PDB file of C-alpha atoms in Angstrom:
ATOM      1  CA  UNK A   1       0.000   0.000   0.000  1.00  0.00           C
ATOM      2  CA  UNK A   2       1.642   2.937  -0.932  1.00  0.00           C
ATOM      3  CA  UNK A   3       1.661   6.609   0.795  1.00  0.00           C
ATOM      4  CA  UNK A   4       1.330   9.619  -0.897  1.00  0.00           C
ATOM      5  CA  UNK A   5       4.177  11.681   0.794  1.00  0.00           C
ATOM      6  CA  UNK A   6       4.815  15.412   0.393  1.00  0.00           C
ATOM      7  CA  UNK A   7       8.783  15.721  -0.491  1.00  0.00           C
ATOM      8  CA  UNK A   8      10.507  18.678   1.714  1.00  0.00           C
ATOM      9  CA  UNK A   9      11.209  20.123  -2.005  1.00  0.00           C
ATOM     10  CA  UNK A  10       7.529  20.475  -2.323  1.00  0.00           C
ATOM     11  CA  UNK A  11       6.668  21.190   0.710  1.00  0.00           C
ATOM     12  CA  UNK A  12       9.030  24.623   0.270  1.00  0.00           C
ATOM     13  CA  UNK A  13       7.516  25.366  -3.085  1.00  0.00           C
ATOM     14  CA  UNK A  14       3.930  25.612  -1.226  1.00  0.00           C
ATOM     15  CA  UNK A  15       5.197  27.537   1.683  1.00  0.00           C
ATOM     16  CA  UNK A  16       6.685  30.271  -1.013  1.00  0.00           C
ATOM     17  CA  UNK A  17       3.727  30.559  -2.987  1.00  0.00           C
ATOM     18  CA  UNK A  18       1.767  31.049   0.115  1.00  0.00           C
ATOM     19  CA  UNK A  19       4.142  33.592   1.254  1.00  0.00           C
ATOM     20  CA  UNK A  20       4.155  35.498  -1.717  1.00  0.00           C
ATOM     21  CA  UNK A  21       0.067  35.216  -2.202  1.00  0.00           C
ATOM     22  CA  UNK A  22      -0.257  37.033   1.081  1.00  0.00           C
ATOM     23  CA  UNK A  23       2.955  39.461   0.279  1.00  0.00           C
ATOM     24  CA  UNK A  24       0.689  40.237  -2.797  1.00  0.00           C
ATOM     25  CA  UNK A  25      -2.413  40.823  -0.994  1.00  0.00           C
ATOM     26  CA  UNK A  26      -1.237  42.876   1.814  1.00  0.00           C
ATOM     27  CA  UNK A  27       0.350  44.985  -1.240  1.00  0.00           C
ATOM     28  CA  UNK A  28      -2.363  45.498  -3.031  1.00  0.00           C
ATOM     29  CA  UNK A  29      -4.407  46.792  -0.273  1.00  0.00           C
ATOM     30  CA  UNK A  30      -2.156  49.054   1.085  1.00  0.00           C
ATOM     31  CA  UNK A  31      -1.737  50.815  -2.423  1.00  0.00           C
ATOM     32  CA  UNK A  32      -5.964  50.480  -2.586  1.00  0.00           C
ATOM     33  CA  UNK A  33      -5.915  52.265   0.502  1.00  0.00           C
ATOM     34  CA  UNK A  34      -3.151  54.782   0.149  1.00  0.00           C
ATOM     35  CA  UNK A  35      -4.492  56.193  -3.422  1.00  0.00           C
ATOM     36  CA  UNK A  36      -7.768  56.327  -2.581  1.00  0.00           C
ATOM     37  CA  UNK A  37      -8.631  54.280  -5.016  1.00  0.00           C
ATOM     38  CA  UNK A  38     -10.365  51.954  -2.721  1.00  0.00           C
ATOM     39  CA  UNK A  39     -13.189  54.820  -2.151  1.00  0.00           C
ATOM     40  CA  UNK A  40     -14.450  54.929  -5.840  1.00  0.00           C
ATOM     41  CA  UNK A  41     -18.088  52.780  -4.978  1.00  0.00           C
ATOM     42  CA  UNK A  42     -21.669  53.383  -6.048  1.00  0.00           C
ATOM     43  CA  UNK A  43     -23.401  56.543  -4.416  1.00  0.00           C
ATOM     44  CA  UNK A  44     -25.823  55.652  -1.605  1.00  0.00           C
ATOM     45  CA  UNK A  45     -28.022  58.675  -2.298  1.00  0.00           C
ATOM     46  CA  UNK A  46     -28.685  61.284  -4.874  1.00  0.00           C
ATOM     47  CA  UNK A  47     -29.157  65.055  -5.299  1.00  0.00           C
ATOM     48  CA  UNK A  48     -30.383  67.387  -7.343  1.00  0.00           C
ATOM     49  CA  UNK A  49     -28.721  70.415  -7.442  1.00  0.00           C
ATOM     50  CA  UNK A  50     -28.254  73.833  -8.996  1.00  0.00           C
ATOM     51  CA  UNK A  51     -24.574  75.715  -9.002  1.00  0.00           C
ATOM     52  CA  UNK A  52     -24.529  78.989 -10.646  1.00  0.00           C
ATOM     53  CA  UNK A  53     -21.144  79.703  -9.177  1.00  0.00           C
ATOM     54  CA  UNK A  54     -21.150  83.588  -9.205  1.00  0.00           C
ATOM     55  CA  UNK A  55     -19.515  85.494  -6.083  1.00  0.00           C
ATOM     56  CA  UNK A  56     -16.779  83.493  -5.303  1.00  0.00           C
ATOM     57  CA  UNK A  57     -13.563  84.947  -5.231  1.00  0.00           C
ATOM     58  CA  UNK A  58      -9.385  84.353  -4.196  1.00  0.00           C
ATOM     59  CA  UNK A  59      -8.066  85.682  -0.904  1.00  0.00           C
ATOM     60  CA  UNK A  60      -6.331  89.137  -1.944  1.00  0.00           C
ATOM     61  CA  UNK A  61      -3.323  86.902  -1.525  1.00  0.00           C
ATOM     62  CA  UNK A  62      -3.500  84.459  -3.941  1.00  0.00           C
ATOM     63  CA  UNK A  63      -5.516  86.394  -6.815  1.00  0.00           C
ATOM     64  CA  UNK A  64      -4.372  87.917  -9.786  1.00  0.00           C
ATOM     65  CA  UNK A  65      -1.562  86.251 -12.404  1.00  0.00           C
ATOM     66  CA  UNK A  66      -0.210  83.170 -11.638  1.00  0.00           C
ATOM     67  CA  UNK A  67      -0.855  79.386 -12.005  1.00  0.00           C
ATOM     68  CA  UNK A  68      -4.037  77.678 -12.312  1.00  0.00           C
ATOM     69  CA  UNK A  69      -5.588  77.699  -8.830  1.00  0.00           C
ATOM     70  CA  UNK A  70      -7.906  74.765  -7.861  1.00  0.00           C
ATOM     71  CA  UNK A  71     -10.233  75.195  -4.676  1.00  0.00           C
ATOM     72  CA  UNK A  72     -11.489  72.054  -3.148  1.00  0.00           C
ATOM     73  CA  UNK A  73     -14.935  72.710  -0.704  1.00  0.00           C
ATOM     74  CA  UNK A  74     -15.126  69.939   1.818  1.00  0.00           C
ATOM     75  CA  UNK A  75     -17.685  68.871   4.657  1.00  0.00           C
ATOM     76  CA  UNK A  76     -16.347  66.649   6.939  1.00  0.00           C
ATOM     77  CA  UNK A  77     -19.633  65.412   8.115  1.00  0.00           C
ATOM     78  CA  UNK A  78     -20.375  64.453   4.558  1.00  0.00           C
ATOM     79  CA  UNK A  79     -18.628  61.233   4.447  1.00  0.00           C
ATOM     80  CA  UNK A  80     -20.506  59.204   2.051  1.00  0.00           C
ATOM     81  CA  UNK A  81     -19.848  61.907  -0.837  1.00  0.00           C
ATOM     82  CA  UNK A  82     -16.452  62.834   0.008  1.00  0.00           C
ATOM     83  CA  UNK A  83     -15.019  59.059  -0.252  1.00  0.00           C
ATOM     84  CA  UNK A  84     -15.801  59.515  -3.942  1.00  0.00           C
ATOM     85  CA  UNK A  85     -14.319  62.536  -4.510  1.00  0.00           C
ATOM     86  CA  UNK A  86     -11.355  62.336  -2.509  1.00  0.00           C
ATOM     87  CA  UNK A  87     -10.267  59.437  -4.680  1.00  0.00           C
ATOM     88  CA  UNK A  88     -11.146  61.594  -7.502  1.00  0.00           C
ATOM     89  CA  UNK A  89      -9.085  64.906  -6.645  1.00  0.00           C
ATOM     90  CA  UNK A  90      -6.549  62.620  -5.695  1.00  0.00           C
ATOM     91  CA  UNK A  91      -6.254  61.691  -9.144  1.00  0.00           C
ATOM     92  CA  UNK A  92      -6.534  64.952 -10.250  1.00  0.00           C
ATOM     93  CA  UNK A  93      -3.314  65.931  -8.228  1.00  0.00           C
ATOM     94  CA  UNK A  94      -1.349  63.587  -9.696  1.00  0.00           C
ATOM     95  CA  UNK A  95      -2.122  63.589 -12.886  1.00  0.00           C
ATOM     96  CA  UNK A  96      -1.583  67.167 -13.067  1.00  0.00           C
ATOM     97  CA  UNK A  97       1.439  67.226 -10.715  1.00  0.00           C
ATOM     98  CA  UNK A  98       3.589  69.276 -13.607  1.00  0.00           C
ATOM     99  CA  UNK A  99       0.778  71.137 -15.024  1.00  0.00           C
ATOM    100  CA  UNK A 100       0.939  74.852 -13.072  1.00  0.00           C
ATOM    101  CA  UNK A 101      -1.656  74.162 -10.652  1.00  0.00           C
ATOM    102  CA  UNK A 102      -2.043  74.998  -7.144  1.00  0.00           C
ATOM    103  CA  UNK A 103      -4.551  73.360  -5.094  1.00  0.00           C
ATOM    104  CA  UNK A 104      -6.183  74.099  -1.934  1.00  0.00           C
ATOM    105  CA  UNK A 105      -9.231  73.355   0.386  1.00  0.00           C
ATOM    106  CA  UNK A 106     -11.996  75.072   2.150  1.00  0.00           C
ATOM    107  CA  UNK A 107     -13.552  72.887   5.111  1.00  0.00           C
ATOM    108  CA  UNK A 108     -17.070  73.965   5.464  1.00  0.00           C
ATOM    109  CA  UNK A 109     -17.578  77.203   7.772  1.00  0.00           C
ATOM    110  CA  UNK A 110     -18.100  75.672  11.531  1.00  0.00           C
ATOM    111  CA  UNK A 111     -17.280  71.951  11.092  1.00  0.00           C
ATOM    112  CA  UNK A 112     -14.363  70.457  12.117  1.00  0.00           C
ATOM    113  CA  UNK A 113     -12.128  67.171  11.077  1.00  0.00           C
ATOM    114  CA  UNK A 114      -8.923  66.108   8.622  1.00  0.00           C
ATOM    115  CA  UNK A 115      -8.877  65.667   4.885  1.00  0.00           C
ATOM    116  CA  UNK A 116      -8.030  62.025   4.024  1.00  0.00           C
ATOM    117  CA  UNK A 117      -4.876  60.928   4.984  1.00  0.00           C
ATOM    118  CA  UNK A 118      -3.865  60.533   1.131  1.00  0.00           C
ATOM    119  CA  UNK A 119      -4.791  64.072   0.826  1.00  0.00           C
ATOM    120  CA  UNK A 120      -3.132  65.475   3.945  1.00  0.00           C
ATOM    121  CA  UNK A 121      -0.481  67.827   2.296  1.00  0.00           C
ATOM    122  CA  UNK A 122      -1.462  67.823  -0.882  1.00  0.00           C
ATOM    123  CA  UNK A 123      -3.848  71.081  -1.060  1.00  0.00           C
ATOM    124  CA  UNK A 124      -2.869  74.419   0.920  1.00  0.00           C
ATOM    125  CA  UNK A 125      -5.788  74.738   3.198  1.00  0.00           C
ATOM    126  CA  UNK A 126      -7.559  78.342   2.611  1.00  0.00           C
ATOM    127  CA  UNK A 127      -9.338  79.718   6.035  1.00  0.00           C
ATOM    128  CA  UNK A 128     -12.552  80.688   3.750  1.00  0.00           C
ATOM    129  CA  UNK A 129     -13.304  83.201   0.615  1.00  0.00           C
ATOM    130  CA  UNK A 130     -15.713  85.405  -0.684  1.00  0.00           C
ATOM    131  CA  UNK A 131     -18.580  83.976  -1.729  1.00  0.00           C
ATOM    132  CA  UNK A 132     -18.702  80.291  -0.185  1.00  0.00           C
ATOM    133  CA  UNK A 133     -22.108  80.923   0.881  1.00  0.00           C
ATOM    134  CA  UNK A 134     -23.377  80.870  -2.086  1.00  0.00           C
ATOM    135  CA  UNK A 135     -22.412  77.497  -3.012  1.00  0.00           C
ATOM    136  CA  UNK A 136     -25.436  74.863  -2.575  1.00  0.00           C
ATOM    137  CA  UNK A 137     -23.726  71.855  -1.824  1.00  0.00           C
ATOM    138  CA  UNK A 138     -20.614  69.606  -1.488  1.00  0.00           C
ATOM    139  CA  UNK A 139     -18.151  68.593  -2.543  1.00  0.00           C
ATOM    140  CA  UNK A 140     -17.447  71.160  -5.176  1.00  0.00           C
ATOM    141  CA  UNK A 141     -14.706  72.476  -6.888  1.00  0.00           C
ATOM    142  CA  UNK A 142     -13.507  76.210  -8.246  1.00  0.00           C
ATOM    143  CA  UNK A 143     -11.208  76.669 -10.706  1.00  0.00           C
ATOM    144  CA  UNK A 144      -9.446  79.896 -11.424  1.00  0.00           C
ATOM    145  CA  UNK A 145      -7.642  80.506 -14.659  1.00  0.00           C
ATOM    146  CA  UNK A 146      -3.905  81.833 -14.659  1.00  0.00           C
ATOM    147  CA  UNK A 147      -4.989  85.194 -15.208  1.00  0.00           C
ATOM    148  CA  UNK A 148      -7.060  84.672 -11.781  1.00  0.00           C
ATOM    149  CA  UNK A 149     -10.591  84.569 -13.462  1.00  0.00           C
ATOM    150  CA  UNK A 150     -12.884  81.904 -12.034  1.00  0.00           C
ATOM    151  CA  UNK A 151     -13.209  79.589 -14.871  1.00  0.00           C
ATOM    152  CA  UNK A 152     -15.721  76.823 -13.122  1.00  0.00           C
ATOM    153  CA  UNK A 153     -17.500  76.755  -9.945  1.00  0.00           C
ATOM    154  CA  UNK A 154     -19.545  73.339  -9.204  1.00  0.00           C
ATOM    155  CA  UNK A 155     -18.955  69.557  -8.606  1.00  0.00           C
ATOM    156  CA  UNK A 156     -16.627  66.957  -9.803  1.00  0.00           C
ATOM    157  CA  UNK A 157     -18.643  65.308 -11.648  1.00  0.00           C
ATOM    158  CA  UNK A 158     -22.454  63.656 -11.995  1.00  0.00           C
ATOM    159  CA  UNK A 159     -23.900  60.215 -11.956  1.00  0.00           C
ATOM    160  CA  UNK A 160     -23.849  57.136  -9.687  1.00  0.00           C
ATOM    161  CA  UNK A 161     -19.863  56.593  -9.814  1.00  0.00           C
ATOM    162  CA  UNK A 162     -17.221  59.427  -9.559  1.00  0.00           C
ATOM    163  CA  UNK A 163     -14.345  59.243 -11.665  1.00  0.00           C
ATOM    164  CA  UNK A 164     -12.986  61.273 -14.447  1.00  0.00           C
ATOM    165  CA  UNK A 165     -15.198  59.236 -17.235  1.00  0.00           C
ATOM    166  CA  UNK A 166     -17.929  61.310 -16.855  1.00  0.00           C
ATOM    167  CA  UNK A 167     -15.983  64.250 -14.553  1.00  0.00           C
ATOM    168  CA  UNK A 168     -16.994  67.729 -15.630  1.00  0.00           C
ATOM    169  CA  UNK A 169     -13.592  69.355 -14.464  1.00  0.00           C
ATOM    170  CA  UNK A 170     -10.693  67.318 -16.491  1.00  0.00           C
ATOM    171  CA  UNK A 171     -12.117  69.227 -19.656  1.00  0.00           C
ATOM    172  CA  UNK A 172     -12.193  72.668 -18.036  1.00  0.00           C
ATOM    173  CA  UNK A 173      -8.313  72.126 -16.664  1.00  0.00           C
ATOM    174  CA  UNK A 174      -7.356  70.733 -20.068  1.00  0.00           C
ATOM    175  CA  UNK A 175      -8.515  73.614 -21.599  1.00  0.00           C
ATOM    176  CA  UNK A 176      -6.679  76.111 -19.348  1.00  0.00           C
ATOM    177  CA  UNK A 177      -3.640  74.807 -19.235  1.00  0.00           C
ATOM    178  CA  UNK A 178      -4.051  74.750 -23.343  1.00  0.00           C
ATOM    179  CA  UNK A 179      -4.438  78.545 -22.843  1.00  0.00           C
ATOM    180  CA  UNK A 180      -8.096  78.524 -24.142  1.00  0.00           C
ATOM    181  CA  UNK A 181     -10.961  81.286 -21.804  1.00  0.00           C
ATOM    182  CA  UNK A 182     -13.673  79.306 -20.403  1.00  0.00           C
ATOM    183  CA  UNK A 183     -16.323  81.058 -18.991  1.00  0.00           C
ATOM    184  CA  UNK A 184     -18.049  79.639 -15.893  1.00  0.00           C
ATOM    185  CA  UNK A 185     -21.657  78.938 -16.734  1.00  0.00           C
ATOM    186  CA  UNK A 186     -24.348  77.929 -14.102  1.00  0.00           C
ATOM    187  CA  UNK A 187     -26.050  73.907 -14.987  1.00  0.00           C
ATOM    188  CA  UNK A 188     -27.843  71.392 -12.788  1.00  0.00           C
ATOM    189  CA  UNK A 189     -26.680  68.559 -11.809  1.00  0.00           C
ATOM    190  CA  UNK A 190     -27.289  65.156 -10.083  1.00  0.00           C
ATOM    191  CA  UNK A 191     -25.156  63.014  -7.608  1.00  0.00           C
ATOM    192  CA  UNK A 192     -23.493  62.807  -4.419  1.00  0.00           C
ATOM    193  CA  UNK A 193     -23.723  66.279  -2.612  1.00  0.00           C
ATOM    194  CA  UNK A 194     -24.550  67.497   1.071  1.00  0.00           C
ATOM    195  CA  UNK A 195     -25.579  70.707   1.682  1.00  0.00           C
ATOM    196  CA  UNK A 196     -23.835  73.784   2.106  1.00  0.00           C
ATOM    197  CA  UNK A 197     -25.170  77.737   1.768  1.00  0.00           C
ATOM    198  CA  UNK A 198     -27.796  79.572   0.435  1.00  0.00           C
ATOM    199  CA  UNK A 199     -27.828  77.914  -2.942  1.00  0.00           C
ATOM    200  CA  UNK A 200     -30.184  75.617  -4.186  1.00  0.00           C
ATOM    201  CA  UNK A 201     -30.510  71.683  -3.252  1.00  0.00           C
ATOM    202  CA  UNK A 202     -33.321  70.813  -5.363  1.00  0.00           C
ATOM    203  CA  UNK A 203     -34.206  67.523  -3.811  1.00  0.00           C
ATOM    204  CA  UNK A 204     -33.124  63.768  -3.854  1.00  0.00           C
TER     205      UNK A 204
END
């Protein structure tokens, strides 16, 4: 009656593809994790809202000439919403790392909490500007041109998923840093978004 054994040469070729199945793993979700990547998952609700984007503008010291200034607006009591669109500005930063852009964040007037930790000291955090009340909801994004004129005022992007397939800022950026004028324009739009100021949340 024979025995099937397991020789010690096989036995060590398990034991290293074990090891590296689990080095794997542990990699791969640390670099989920750290890019934010892991956040991009359906929306739980919807909203319908209206940005018309007029009154906001730069902090005396950041206005004028320059680079192309991003502004992310962020409620940290908006969790659901901002998992998608941290993963998505954290694309945008690195995709546009050598483009001339500055970014920065405005935390919602009165709340408190931290950015992501795979944002933390990526944006220069802004202590408000004019016009944020006017905003109806977010997250949302400004974007100023490099001759300081607010080019886009709104959200990230619409739709169940946020990612840059159907993002409504990637054109807008593209565009400035081609050196073409785009000329913010109020729209409505439907997705992830908490309220913010006086503008209008139309409903879920």
């Amino acid at each position: 009656m024979q025995h099937n054994r397991i020789t010690p040469s096989r036995r060590a070729l398990v034991i290293a593809i074990v090891v590296v199945v689990i080095v794997l793993t542990a990699s791969s979700l640390f670099l989920w994790k750290r890019t934010g990547v892991s956040n991009l998952r359906e929306f739980s609700t919807e909203q319908v809202v209206i940005f018309e984007g007029e009154g906001l503008s730069l902090p005396a010291a950041i206005s004028g000439p320059g680079n192309i200034r991003i502004v992310h607006f962020w409620d940290p009591g908006c969790r659901s919403c901002n998992k998608e669109t941290d993963a998505h500005l954290n694309y945008l930063i690195g995709m546009y790392r050598s483009a001339g852009i500055d970014f920065y964040s405005v935390q919602k007037p009165g709340t408190t909490g931290e950015l992501a930790p795979f944002l933390q000291g990526k944006l220069t955090p802004l202590e408000t500007i004019q016009g944020i009340e006017t905003l109806p909801a977010s997250p949302a994004m400004a974007i100023w041109d490099r001759d300081g004129n607010l080019a886009y005022a709104g959200p990230y992007s619409e739709g169940l998923i946020c990612n840059s397939s159907n993002s409504f800022v990637e054109p807008i950026i593209d565009a400035l840093i081609a050196g073409r004028k785009v000329t913010p324009k109020g729209f409505l739009a439907v997705g992830c978004y908490c309220p913010w100021g006086e503008g209008r949340m139309v409903g879920s």
